[in-house]
Amino acid sequence: MAQAARVLWPGGRALAWRLGGSPAPRLPVQSRAGFAGAAGGPGPAAIARKGSRRLLGRAALALGGAVGLYYTARWHLRAQDLRAQRPAAQLSLSDRLQLTLYQYKTCPFCSKVRAFLDFHALPYQVVEVNPVRRAEIKFSTYRKVPILLAQEGESLQQLNDSSVIISALKSHLVSGQPLDVIITYYPPMKATNDQGKEVTEFCNKYWLMLDEKEAQRMYGGKEARTEEMKWRQWADDWLVHLISPNVYRTPAEALASFDYIVREGKFGAVEGAMAKYVGAAAMYFISKRLKSRHHLQDDVREDLYEAANTWVAAVGKDRPFMGGQKPNLADLAVYGVLRVMEGLEAFDDLMRHTRIQPWYLRVEKAIADEALQ
């Protein structure tokens, strides 16, 4: 029973709601307060904390920034060679990719990846992972989901972390560079988060590896590229953390959430019963700790409503999506995170009490339209 409750805790490594999704470790003060706060996340006072762990984390991430610059510079040189070697006649890149997604269906990070794959009409197979045993990903030393296996000819690549998966695939689709080369520009690094735990972070994960012409063709200007990166990170660093406290807000909501998780997930009969009842009870109490950790209001619905309205305001009234006439990666990320609440009371309240529904339905339709083409 204790193991089931631990597996289903959203702050852990394999959770049934986040269900082990790609980690979103809290960033240093200057990154989280200056970036997420400006986008509608918590302000500096909400996350300031002193101590040697903070300094160690900053040093590690500063090193990661230097490593990221190195890999970005290396990419520019390597990309020039690859483009010079590229044949004029080229098969459709999406047709050459065979993708397998290892996921928990109710994980918001996995949902982000599915939204991206569906919108880009990329065929993929899904392997639902048992959140207790995780035997389906025993081949991997990386023990979180989503994991994407990409077969391209004789090359088989494993992509980890939802934002890395999305950035790498989009870079591949736009530039035509080989995927095995692209993923080297997103190197993993170890860092220490605010709780003193060692975490794996990925350099450059919101950055697409494009040359100037490709970037201009895709974005039209630097402002659009910066805006997309900013809100993709906001979805990972702030919006995701509002899901669990809201879907486990009351005992009844917690039970309904776990009923949905067990129904949609891959559990044995005994595991499912434990997850539904033990997990629901545990998560009701743990959600209170999450509320304190992320400095949420007494009524966590208000934080969810505020985030939704902040996003709608950022999209604005003059364009249907942040990406303009089509959803961009930020649109798909926010949609993917929110979609995991569909069918639950929190989702119904969100649609009823905020201005997000028209945008949400537009993204839903855009993804459905791509699937029909």
mmCIF file of C-alpha atoms in Angstrom:
data_model
loop_
_atom_site.group_PDB
_atom_site.id
_atom_site.type_symbol
_atom_site.label_atom_id
_atom_site.label_comp_id
_atom_site.label_asym_id
_atom_site.label_seq_id
_atom_site.Cartn_x
_atom_site.Cartn_y
_atom_site.Cartn_z
ATOM 1 C CA MET A 1 0.000 0.000 0.000
ATOM 2 C CA ALA A 2 2.813 2.376 0.856
ATOM 3 C CA GLN A 3 4.452 1.609 -2.475
ATOM 4 C CA ALA A 4 1.266 2.402 -4.378
ATOM 5 C CA ALA A 5 0.858 5.724 -2.601
ATOM 6 C CA ARG A 6 4.477 6.618 -3.285
ATOM 7 C CA VAL A 7 4.150 5.765 -6.977
ATOM 8 C CA LEU A 8 1.108 8.006 -7.275
ATOM 9 C CA TRP A 9 2.634 11.085 -5.660
ATOM 10 C CA PRO A 10 3.078 13.905 -8.208
ATOM 11 C CA GLY A 11 6.328 15.119 -6.645
ATOM 12 C CA GLY A 12 8.016 11.747 -7.120
ATOM 13 C CA ARG A 13 9.735 10.049 -10.020
ATOM 14 C CA ALA A 14 6.790 7.880 -11.167
ATOM 15 C CA LEU A 15 3.397 9.335 -10.448
ATOM 16 C CA ALA A 16 0.001 8.330 -11.677
ATOM 17 C CA TRP A 17 -1.110 11.885 -12.337
ATOM 18 C CA ARG A 18 2.182 13.304 -13.490
ATOM 19 C CA LEU A 19 2.985 9.625 -13.595
ATOM 20 C CA GLY A 20 6.682 10.041 -13.858
ATOM 21 C CA GLY A 21 6.499 12.576 -16.631
ATOM 22 C CA SER A 22 9.581 14.408 -17.668
ATOM 23 C CA PRO A 23 10.803 16.304 -14.660
ATOM 24 C CA ALA A 24 10.309 20.025 -14.280
ATOM 25 C CA PRO A 25 12.791 20.796 -11.500
ATOM 26 C CA ARG A 26 12.448 24.269 -10.086
ATOM 27 C CA LEU A 27 14.910 26.681 -11.604
ATOM 28 C CA PRO A 28 17.151 29.153 -9.766
ATOM 29 C CA VAL A 29 15.549 32.351 -8.537
ATOM 30 C CA GLN A 30 16.703 34.501 -11.409
ATOM 31 C CA SER A 31 15.260 32.082 -13.973
ATOM 32 C CA ARG A 32 11.977 31.208 -12.306
ATOM 33 C CA ALA A 33 11.099 34.595 -10.821
ATOM 34 C CA GLY A 34 12.187 36.675 -13.767
ATOM 35 C CA PHE A 35 10.724 34.340 -16.355
ATOM 36 C CA ALA A 36 7.791 32.325 -15.059
ATOM 37 C CA GLY A 37 6.717 35.115 -12.749
ATOM 38 C CA ALA A 38 6.491 37.539 -15.617
ATOM 39 C CA ALA A 39 4.341 35.042 -17.465
ATOM 40 C CA GLY A 40 1.830 34.633 -14.677
ATOM 41 C CA GLY A 41 3.710 32.284 -12.340
ATOM 42 C CA PRO A 42 4.765 32.960 -8.742
ATOM 43 C CA GLY A 43 6.715 36.100 -7.942
ATOM 44 C CA PRO A 44 10.198 36.353 -6.433
ATOM 45 C CA ALA A 45 9.000 36.452 -2.834
ATOM 46 C CA ALA A 46 7.157 33.206 -3.315
ATOM 47 C CA ILE A 47 10.249 31.211 -4.197
ATOM 48 C CA ALA A 48 13.256 32.923 -2.629
ATOM 49 C CA ARG A 49 15.279 30.604 -0.451
ATOM 50 C CA LYS A 50 18.851 30.684 0.791
ATOM 51 C CA GLY A 51 21.411 27.956 1.441
ATOM 52 C CA SER A 52 24.266 26.040 0.022
ATOM 53 C CA ARG A 53 21.980 23.769 -2.008
ATOM 54 C CA ARG A 54 20.724 26.806 -3.892
ATOM 55 C CA LEU A 55 24.264 27.933 -4.631
ATOM 56 C CA LEU A 56 25.215 24.446 -5.746
ATOM 57 C CA GLY A 57 22.200 24.292 -8.023
ATOM 58 C CA ARG A 58 23.016 27.693 -9.519
ATOM 59 C CA ALA A 59 26.585 26.672 -10.169
ATOM 60 C CA ALA A 60 25.456 23.466 -11.872
ATOM 61 C CA LEU A 61 22.962 25.256 -14.058
ATOM 62 C CA ALA A 62 25.459 27.977 -14.907
ATOM 63 C CA LEU A 63 27.787 25.244 -16.057
ATOM 64 C CA GLY A 64 24.898 23.821 -18.059
ATOM 65 C CA GLY A 65 24.460 27.174 -19.782
ATOM 66 C CA ALA A 66 28.107 27.164 -20.807
ATOM 67 C CA VAL A 67 27.747 23.602 -22.056
ATOM 68 C CA GLY A 68 24.642 24.663 -23.983
ATOM 69 C CA LEU A 69 26.550 27.454 -25.714
ATOM 70 C CA TYR A 70 29.268 25.008 -26.686
ATOM 71 C CA TYR A 71 26.788 22.573 -28.199
ATOM 72 C CA THR A 72 24.942 25.353 -29.988
ATOM 73 C CA ALA A 73 28.171 26.586 -31.574
ATOM 74 C CA ARG A 74 29.081 23.036 -32.506
ATOM 75 C CA TRP A 75 25.648 22.603 -34.078
ATOM 76 C CA HIS A 76 26.116 25.602 -36.393
ATOM 77 C CA LEU A 77 29.328 24.148 -37.787
ATOM 78 C CA ARG A 78 27.971 20.613 -38.103
ATOM 79 C CA ALA A 79 24.671 21.796 -39.621
ATOM 80 C CA GLN A 80 26.483 23.567 -42.451
ATOM 81 C CA ASP A 81 28.223 20.337 -43.406
ATOM 82 C CA LEU A 82 25.013 18.312 -43.227
ATOM 83 C CA ARG A 83 23.037 20.739 -45.381
ATOM 84 C CA ALA A 84 25.788 20.767 -47.970
ATOM 85 C CA GLN A 85 25.586 16.961 -48.153
ATOM 86 C CA ARG A 86 21.782 16.785 -48.292
ATOM 87 C CA PRO A 87 20.422 15.358 -51.562
ATOM 88 C CA ALA A 88 18.108 17.527 -53.622
ATOM 89 C CA ALA A 89 15.411 14.859 -53.839
ATOM 90 C CA GLN A 90 14.375 13.787 -50.378
ATOM 91 C CA LEU A 91 11.686 11.483 -49.059
ATOM 92 C CA SER A 92 9.165 12.933 -46.659
ATOM 93 C CA LEU A 93 10.860 13.036 -43.287
ATOM 94 C CA SER A 94 7.723 11.987 -41.445
ATOM 95 C CA ASP A 95 7.364 8.925 -43.696
ATOM 96 C CA ARG A 96 10.857 7.764 -42.789
ATOM 97 C CA LEU A 97 10.300 7.938 -39.030
ATOM 98 C CA GLN A 98 8.922 5.030 -37.037
ATOM 99 C CA LEU A 99 7.996 6.300 -33.596
ATOM 100 C CA THR A 100 7.096 4.466 -30.396
ATOM 101 C CA LEU A 101 5.922 6.477 -27.400
ATOM 102 C CA TYR A 102 6.245 4.989 -23.909
ATOM 103 C CA GLN A 103 3.805 6.836 -21.722
ATOM 104 C CA TYR A 104 1.265 7.102 -18.942
ATOM 105 C CA LYS A 105 -1.889 8.350 -20.627
ATOM 106 C CA THR A 106 -2.821 10.675 -17.780
ATOM 107 C CA CYS A 107 0.632 12.275 -17.552
ATOM 108 C CA PRO A 108 0.572 15.917 -18.732
ATOM 109 C CA PHE A 109 4.100 15.644 -20.130
ATOM 110 C CA CYS A 110 3.112 12.623 -22.222
ATOM 111 C CA SER A 111 -0.030 14.449 -23.310
ATOM 112 C CA LYS A 112 2.147 17.323 -24.573
ATOM 113 C CA VAL A 113 4.091 14.927 -26.783
ATOM 114 C CA ARG A 114 0.918 13.319 -28.150
ATOM 115 C CA ALA A 115 -0.512 16.752 -28.981
ATOM 116 C CA PHE A 116 2.657 17.573 -30.934
ATOM 117 C CA LEU A 117 2.718 14.240 -32.792
ATOM 118 C CA ASP A 118 -0.982 14.423 -33.643
ATOM 119 C CA PHE A 119 -0.830 18.011 -34.875
ATOM 120 C CA HIS A 120 2.123 17.198 -37.123
ATOM 121 C CA ALA A 121 0.387 14.033 -38.363
ATOM 122 C CA LEU A 122 3.299 11.844 -37.294
ATOM 123 C CA PRO A 123 2.239 8.190 -37.004
ATOM 124 C CA TYR A 124 3.315 6.556 -33.753
ATOM 125 C CA GLN A 125 2.699 3.514 -31.632
ATOM 126 C CA VAL A 126 1.845 3.842 -27.953
ATOM 127 C CA VAL A 127 3.128 1.573 -25.205
ATOM 128 C CA GLU A 128 1.275 2.165 -21.940
ATOM 129 C CA VAL A 129 3.678 1.703 -19.038
ATOM 130 C CA ASN A 130 2.670 0.065 -15.769
ATOM 131 C CA PRO A 131 3.421 2.791 -13.200
ATOM 132 C CA VAL A 132 4.348 0.317 -10.458
ATOM 133 C CA ARG A 133 6.584 -2.214 -12.205
ATOM 134 C CA ARG A 134 7.573 -0.153 -15.273
ATOM 135 C CA ALA A 135 8.691 -3.354 -16.974
ATOM 136 C CA GLU A 136 7.931 -1.833 -20.368
ATOM 137 C CA ILE A 137 10.892 0.577 -20.028
ATOM 138 C CA LYS A 138 13.348 -1.841 -18.422
ATOM 139 C CA PHE A 139 15.542 -1.361 -21.511
ATOM 140 C CA SER A 140 16.194 2.238 -20.434
ATOM 141 C CA THR A 141 18.431 3.618 -17.714
ATOM 142 C CA TYR A 142 16.259 6.745 -17.901
ATOM 143 C CA ARG A 143 13.282 5.720 -15.791
ATOM 144 C CA LYS A 144 10.759 8.459 -16.458
ATOM 145 C CA VAL A 145 8.163 8.901 -19.170
ATOM 146 C CA PRO A 146 7.671 10.012 -21.836
ATOM 147 C CA ILE A 147 10.347 8.108 -23.709
ATOM 148 C CA LEU A 148 10.257 8.136 -27.498
ATOM 149 C CA LEU A 149 12.046 5.574 -29.646
ATOM 150 C CA ALA A 150 12.648 6.889 -33.162
ATOM 151 C CA GLN A 151 13.667 4.480 -35.922
ATOM 152 C CA GLU A 152 15.089 6.202 -39.003
ATOM 153 C CA GLY A 153 16.496 3.665 -41.421
ATOM 154 C CA GLU A 154 19.113 1.665 -39.541
ATOM 155 C CA SER A 155 19.364 4.276 -36.805
ATOM 156 C CA LEU A 156 17.378 3.825 -33.574
ATOM 157 C CA GLN A 157 17.397 6.784 -31.193
ATOM 158 C CA GLN A 158 15.967 7.162 -27.705
ATOM 159 C CA LEU A 159 14.660 10.630 -26.855
ATOM 160 C CA ASN A 160 13.979 11.552 -23.229
ATOM 161 C CA ASP A 161 12.109 14.516 -21.688
ATOM 162 C CA SER A 162 8.948 15.841 -23.300
ATOM 163 C CA SER A 163 10.383 19.230 -24.284
ATOM 164 C CA VAL A 164 13.527 17.651 -25.753
ATOM 165 C CA ILE A 165 11.387 15.201 -27.735
ATOM 166 C CA ILE A 166 9.310 18.040 -29.173
ATOM 167 C CA SER A 167 12.245 20.353 -29.924
ATOM 168 C CA ALA A 168 14.331 17.600 -31.521
ATOM 169 C CA LEU A 169 11.510 16.324 -33.726
ATOM 170 C CA LYS A 170 10.497 19.830 -34.817
ATOM 171 C CA SER A 171 14.116 20.663 -35.638
ATOM 172 C CA HIS A 172 14.310 17.466 -37.667
ATOM 173 C CA LEU A 173 11.101 18.177 -39.571
ATOM 174 C CA VAL A 174 12.066 21.760 -40.408
ATOM 175 C CA SER A 175 15.787 21.374 -41.131
ATOM 176 C CA GLY A 176 16.032 17.810 -42.392
ATOM 177 C CA GLN A 177 19.088 17.153 -40.257
ATOM 178 C CA PRO A 178 19.488 13.529 -39.090
ATOM 179 C CA LEU A 179 17.814 12.938 -35.759
ATOM 180 C CA ASP A 180 20.867 11.211 -34.303
ATOM 181 C CA VAL A 181 22.832 14.415 -34.883
ATOM 182 C CA ILE A 182 20.123 16.725 -33.551
ATOM 183 C CA ILE A 183 19.785 14.979 -30.200
ATOM 184 C CA THR A 184 23.461 15.588 -29.449
ATOM 185 C CA TYR A 185 22.604 19.289 -29.163
ATOM 186 C CA TYR A 186 20.402 18.604 -26.121
ATOM 187 C CA PRO A 187 22.925 17.113 -23.679
ATOM 188 C CA PRO A 188 21.737 15.948 -20.246
ATOM 189 C CA MET A 189 23.351 17.330 -17.117
ATOM 190 C CA LYS A 190 23.019 16.676 -13.411
ATOM 191 C CA ALA A 191 21.917 19.404 -11.014
ATOM 192 C CA THR A 192 20.524 19.727 -7.494
ATOM 193 C CA ASN A 193 17.005 21.082 -7.071
ATOM 194 C CA ASP A 194 15.531 23.083 -4.174
ATOM 195 C CA GLN A 195 14.789 19.917 -2.217
ATOM 196 C CA GLY A 196 18.419 18.826 -2.407
ATOM 197 C CA LYS A 197 17.708 16.011 -4.873
ATOM 198 C CA GLU A 198 19.851 15.289 -7.872
ATOM 199 C CA VAL A 199 17.887 15.769 -11.078
ATOM 200 C CA THR A 200 18.641 15.460 -14.769
ATOM 201 C CA GLU A 201 18.101 18.601 -16.809
ATOM 202 C CA PHE A 202 18.617 19.049 -20.533
ATOM 203 C CA CYS A 203 20.434 21.970 -22.094
ATOM 204 C CA ASN A 204 18.726 23.997 -24.830
ATOM 205 C CA LYS A 205 15.495 22.027 -24.565
ATOM 206 C CA TYR A 206 13.230 24.901 -25.661
ATOM 207 C CA TRP A 207 15.533 25.896 -28.524
ATOM 208 C CA LEU A 208 15.050 24.619 -32.073
ATOM 209 C CA MET A 209 18.238 23.848 -33.986
ATOM 210 C CA LEU A 210 17.589 25.897 -37.131
ATOM 211 C CA ASP A 211 19.732 28.151 -39.249
ATOM 212 C CA GLU A 212 18.748 31.790 -39.758
ATOM 213 C CA LYS A 213 16.740 31.183 -42.918
ATOM 214 C CA GLU A 214 14.815 28.276 -41.413
ATOM 215 C CA ALA A 215 14.116 30.252 -38.243
ATOM 216 C CA GLN A 216 12.926 33.242 -40.252
ATOM 217 C CA ARG A 217 10.653 31.038 -42.337
ATOM 218 C CA MET A 218 9.173 29.396 -39.258
ATOM 219 C CA TYR A 219 8.827 32.370 -36.919
ATOM 220 C CA GLY A 220 9.022 35.507 -39.031
ATOM 221 C CA GLY A 221 11.038 37.266 -36.334
ATOM 222 C CA LYS A 222 12.996 36.842 -33.130
ATOM 223 C CA GLU A 223 10.116 38.047 -30.964
ATOM 224 C CA ALA A 224 7.876 35.149 -31.985
ATOM 225 C CA ARG A 225 10.642 32.638 -31.285
ATOM 226 C CA THR A 226 11.354 34.125 -27.852
ATOM 227 C CA GLU A 227 7.647 34.204 -27.022
ATOM 228 C CA GLU A 228 7.204 30.540 -27.919
ATOM 229 C CA MET A 229 10.160 29.469 -25.771
ATOM 230 C CA LYS A 230 8.968 31.578 -22.846
ATOM 231 C CA TRP A 231 5.505 30.043 -22.742
ATOM 232 C CA ARG A 232 6.714 26.501 -23.335
ATOM 233 C CA GLN A 233 8.813 26.863 -20.225
ATOM 234 C CA TRP A 234 5.898 28.452 -18.358
ATOM 235 C CA ALA A 235 3.802 25.368 -19.137
ATOM 236 C CA ASP A 236 6.511 23.111 -17.656
ATOM 237 C CA ASP A 237 7.514 25.245 -14.685
ATOM 238 C CA TRP A 238 4.157 26.605 -13.550
ATOM 239 C CA LEU A 239 1.049 25.272 -15.280
ATOM 240 C CA VAL A 240 1.907 21.603 -14.725
ATOM 241 C CA HIS A 241 2.187 22.184 -10.981
ATOM 242 C CA LEU A 242 -1.422 23.397 -10.811
ATOM 243 C CA ILE A 243 -2.859 20.110 -12.059
ATOM 244 C CA SER A 244 -2.430 17.799 -9.057
ATOM 245 C CA PRO A 245 -3.607 20.248 -6.364
ATOM 246 C CA ASN A 246 -6.741 20.884 -8.410
ATOM 247 C CA VAL A 247 -7.693 17.334 -9.366
ATOM 248 C CA TYR A 248 -7.078 16.108 -5.778
ATOM 249 C CA ARG A 249 -8.596 19.179 -4.122
ATOM 250 C CA THR A 250 -11.330 17.297 -2.233
ATOM 251 C CA PRO A 251 -11.731 13.614 -1.260
ATOM 252 C CA ALA A 252 -14.456 13.206 -3.887
ATOM 253 C CA GLU A 253 -12.296 14.777 -6.615
ATOM 254 C CA ALA A 254 -9.308 12.647 -5.601
ATOM 255 C CA LEU A 255 -11.379 9.461 -5.862
ATOM 256 C CA ALA A 256 -12.802 10.505 -9.237
ATOM 257 C CA SER A 257 -9.303 11.317 -10.500
ATOM 258 C CA PHE A 258 -7.916 7.934 -9.510
ATOM 259 C CA ASP A 259 -10.899 6.149 -10.962
ATOM 260 C CA TYR A 260 -10.013 7.855 -14.259
ATOM 261 C CA ILE A 261 -6.302 7.069 -13.864
ATOM 262 C CA VAL A 262 -6.935 3.375 -13.208
ATOM 263 C CA ARG A 263 -9.440 3.142 -16.045
ATOM 264 C CA GLU A 264 -7.097 4.752 -18.578
ATOM 265 C CA GLY A 265 -3.799 3.375 -17.268
ATOM 266 C CA LYS A 266 -2.187 -0.035 -17.220
ATOM 267 C CA PHE A 267 -2.803 -1.604 -13.820
ATOM 268 C CA GLY A 268 -3.381 -5.135 -12.621
ATOM 269 C CA ALA A 269 -6.555 -5.859 -10.654
ATOM 270 C CA VAL A 270 -4.862 -5.564 -7.257
ATOM 271 C CA GLU A 271 -2.717 -2.623 -8.296
ATOM 272 C CA GLY A 272 -5.769 -0.850 -9.667
ATOM 273 C CA ALA A 273 -7.727 -1.261 -6.438
ATOM 274 C CA MET A 274 -4.782 -0.018 -4.378
ATOM 275 C CA ALA A 275 -4.222 2.891 -6.720
ATOM 276 C CA LYS A 276 -7.849 3.951 -6.651
ATOM 277 C CA TYR A 277 -8.471 3.876 -2.925
ATOM 278 C CA VAL A 278 -5.077 4.112 -1.242
ATOM 279 C CA GLY A 279 -3.746 6.500 -3.859
ATOM 280 C CA ALA A 280 -6.783 8.769 -3.727
ATOM 281 C CA ALA A 281 -6.578 9.053 0.055
ATOM 282 C CA ALA A 282 -2.829 9.673 -0.025
ATOM 283 C CA MET A 283 -3.023 12.246 -2.783
ATOM 284 C CA TYR A 284 -5.743 14.217 -1.061
ATOM 285 C CA PHE A 285 -3.349 14.875 1.813
ATOM 286 C CA ILE A 286 -0.228 15.194 -0.312
ATOM 287 C CA SER A 287 -1.942 17.795 -2.496
ATOM 288 C CA LYS A 288 -2.011 20.047 0.556
ATOM 289 C CA ARG A 289 1.787 19.823 0.739
ATOM 290 C CA LEU A 290 2.012 20.577 -2.962
ATOM 291 C CA LYS A 291 -0.117 23.667 -2.422
ATOM 292 C CA SER A 292 2.343 24.890 0.189
ATOM 293 C CA ARG A 293 5.416 23.977 -1.866
ATOM 294 C CA HIS A 294 4.232 25.956 -4.878
ATOM 295 C CA HIS A 295 2.816 28.801 -2.784
ATOM 296 C CA LEU A 296 -0.731 28.408 -4.054
ATOM 297 C CA GLN A 297 -3.785 30.176 -2.734
ATOM 298 C CA ASP A 298 -6.109 28.566 -0.197
ATOM 299 C CA ASP A 299 -8.521 27.865 -3.027
ATOM 300 C CA VAL A 300 -6.240 26.345 -5.659
ATOM 301 C CA ARG A 301 -8.905 26.810 -8.316
ATOM 302 C CA GLU A 302 -8.097 30.518 -8.246
ATOM 303 C CA ASP A 303 -4.502 29.803 -9.275
ATOM 304 C CA LEU A 304 -5.728 27.597 -12.113
ATOM 305 C CA TYR A 305 -8.183 30.257 -13.275
ATOM 306 C CA GLU A 306 -5.521 32.961 -13.062
ATOM 307 C CA ALA A 307 -3.078 30.884 -15.110
ATOM 308 C CA ALA A 308 -5.687 30.201 -17.795
ATOM 309 C CA ASN A 309 -6.648 33.854 -18.089
ATOM 310 C CA THR A 310 -2.987 34.884 -18.132
ATOM 311 C CA TRP A 311 -2.433 32.547 -21.072
ATOM 312 C CA VAL A 312 -5.499 33.852 -22.932
ATOM 313 C CA ALA A 313 -4.303 37.419 -22.404
ATOM 314 C CA ALA A 314 -0.886 36.492 -23.801
ATOM 315 C CA VAL A 315 -2.473 35.015 -26.921
ATOM 316 C CA GLY A 316 -4.531 38.192 -27.286
ATOM 317 C CA LYS A 317 -7.645 39.004 -29.263
ATOM 318 C CA ASP A 318 -6.032 39.596 -32.639
ATOM 319 C CA ARG A 319 -4.875 36.046 -33.365
ATOM 320 C CA PRO A 320 -6.549 32.661 -32.878
ATOM 321 C CA PHE A 321 -3.368 31.065 -31.511
ATOM 322 C CA MET A 322 -0.096 32.241 -30.058
ATOM 323 C CA GLY A 323 1.400 30.879 -33.268
ATOM 324 C CA GLY A 324 -0.871 33.120 -35.355
ATOM 325 C CA GLN A 325 -3.104 31.241 -37.772
ATOM 326 C CA LYS A 326 -1.827 27.866 -36.573
ATOM 327 C CA PRO A 327 -0.888 26.563 -33.120
ATOM 328 C CA ASN A 328 2.802 26.817 -32.317
ATOM 329 C CA LEU A 329 4.743 24.689 -29.822
ATOM 330 C CA ALA A 330 3.554 26.819 -26.907
ATOM 331 C CA ASP A 331 -0.101 26.373 -27.909
ATOM 332 C CA LEU A 332 0.384 22.615 -28.111
ATOM 333 C CA ALA A 333 2.213 22.477 -24.772
ATOM 334 C CA VAL A 334 -0.481 24.376 -22.857
ATOM 335 C CA TYR A 335 -3.238 22.382 -24.547
ATOM 336 C CA GLY A 336 -1.478 19.091 -23.791
ATOM 337 C CA VAL A 337 -1.099 19.922 -20.104
ATOM 338 C CA LEU A 338 -4.730 20.978 -19.663
ATOM 339 C CA ARG A 339 -6.131 18.077 -21.674
ATOM 340 C CA VAL A 340 -5.319 15.511 -18.976
ATOM 341 C CA MET A 341 -8.062 17.026 -16.804
ATOM 342 C CA GLU A 342 -10.829 16.402 -19.339
ATOM 343 C CA GLY A 343 -13.782 14.596 -17.744
ATOM 344 C CA LEU A 344 -12.930 15.825 -14.252
ATOM 345 C CA GLU A 345 -14.570 18.521 -12.161
ATOM 346 C CA ALA A 346 -11.478 20.742 -12.340
ATOM 347 C CA PHE A 347 -11.665 20.812 -16.140
ATOM 348 C CA ASP A 348 -15.362 21.654 -16.164
ATOM 349 C CA ASP A 349 -14.781 24.472 -13.687
ATOM 350 C CA LEU A 350 -11.885 25.765 -15.789
ATOM 351 C CA MET A 351 -14.017 25.946 -18.924
ATOM 352 C CA ARG A 352 -16.877 27.580 -17.054
ATOM 353 C CA HIS A 353 -15.018 30.212 -15.039
ATOM 354 C CA THR A 354 -12.268 31.408 -17.397
ATOM 355 C CA ARG A 355 -11.941 32.720 -20.951
ATOM 356 C CA ILE A 356 -9.904 29.756 -22.177
ATOM 357 C CA GLN A 357 -12.589 27.584 -23.784
ATOM 358 C CA PRO A 358 -12.677 29.235 -27.252
ATOM 359 C CA TRP A 359 -8.892 28.929 -27.611
ATOM 360 C CA TYR A 360 -8.939 25.362 -26.269
ATOM 361 C CA LEU A 361 -11.581 24.276 -28.765
ATOM 362 C CA ARG A 362 -9.682 25.919 -31.624
ATOM 363 C CA VAL A 363 -6.559 23.913 -30.793
ATOM 364 C CA GLU A 364 -8.618 20.744 -30.473
ATOM 365 C CA LYS A 365 -10.123 21.356 -33.905
ATOM 366 C CA ALA A 366 -6.738 22.181 -35.464
ATOM 367 C CA ILE A 367 -5.324 18.868 -34.242
ATOM 368 C CA ALA A 368 -8.385 16.957 -35.462
ATOM 369 C CA ASP A 369 -8.168 18.642 -38.877
ATOM 370 C CA GLU A 370 -4.541 17.579 -39.267
ATOM 371 C CA ALA A 371 -5.470 13.990 -38.460
ATOM 372 C CA LEU A 372 -8.045 13.995 -41.284
ATOM 373 C CA GLN A 373 -5.593 15.223 -43.935
#
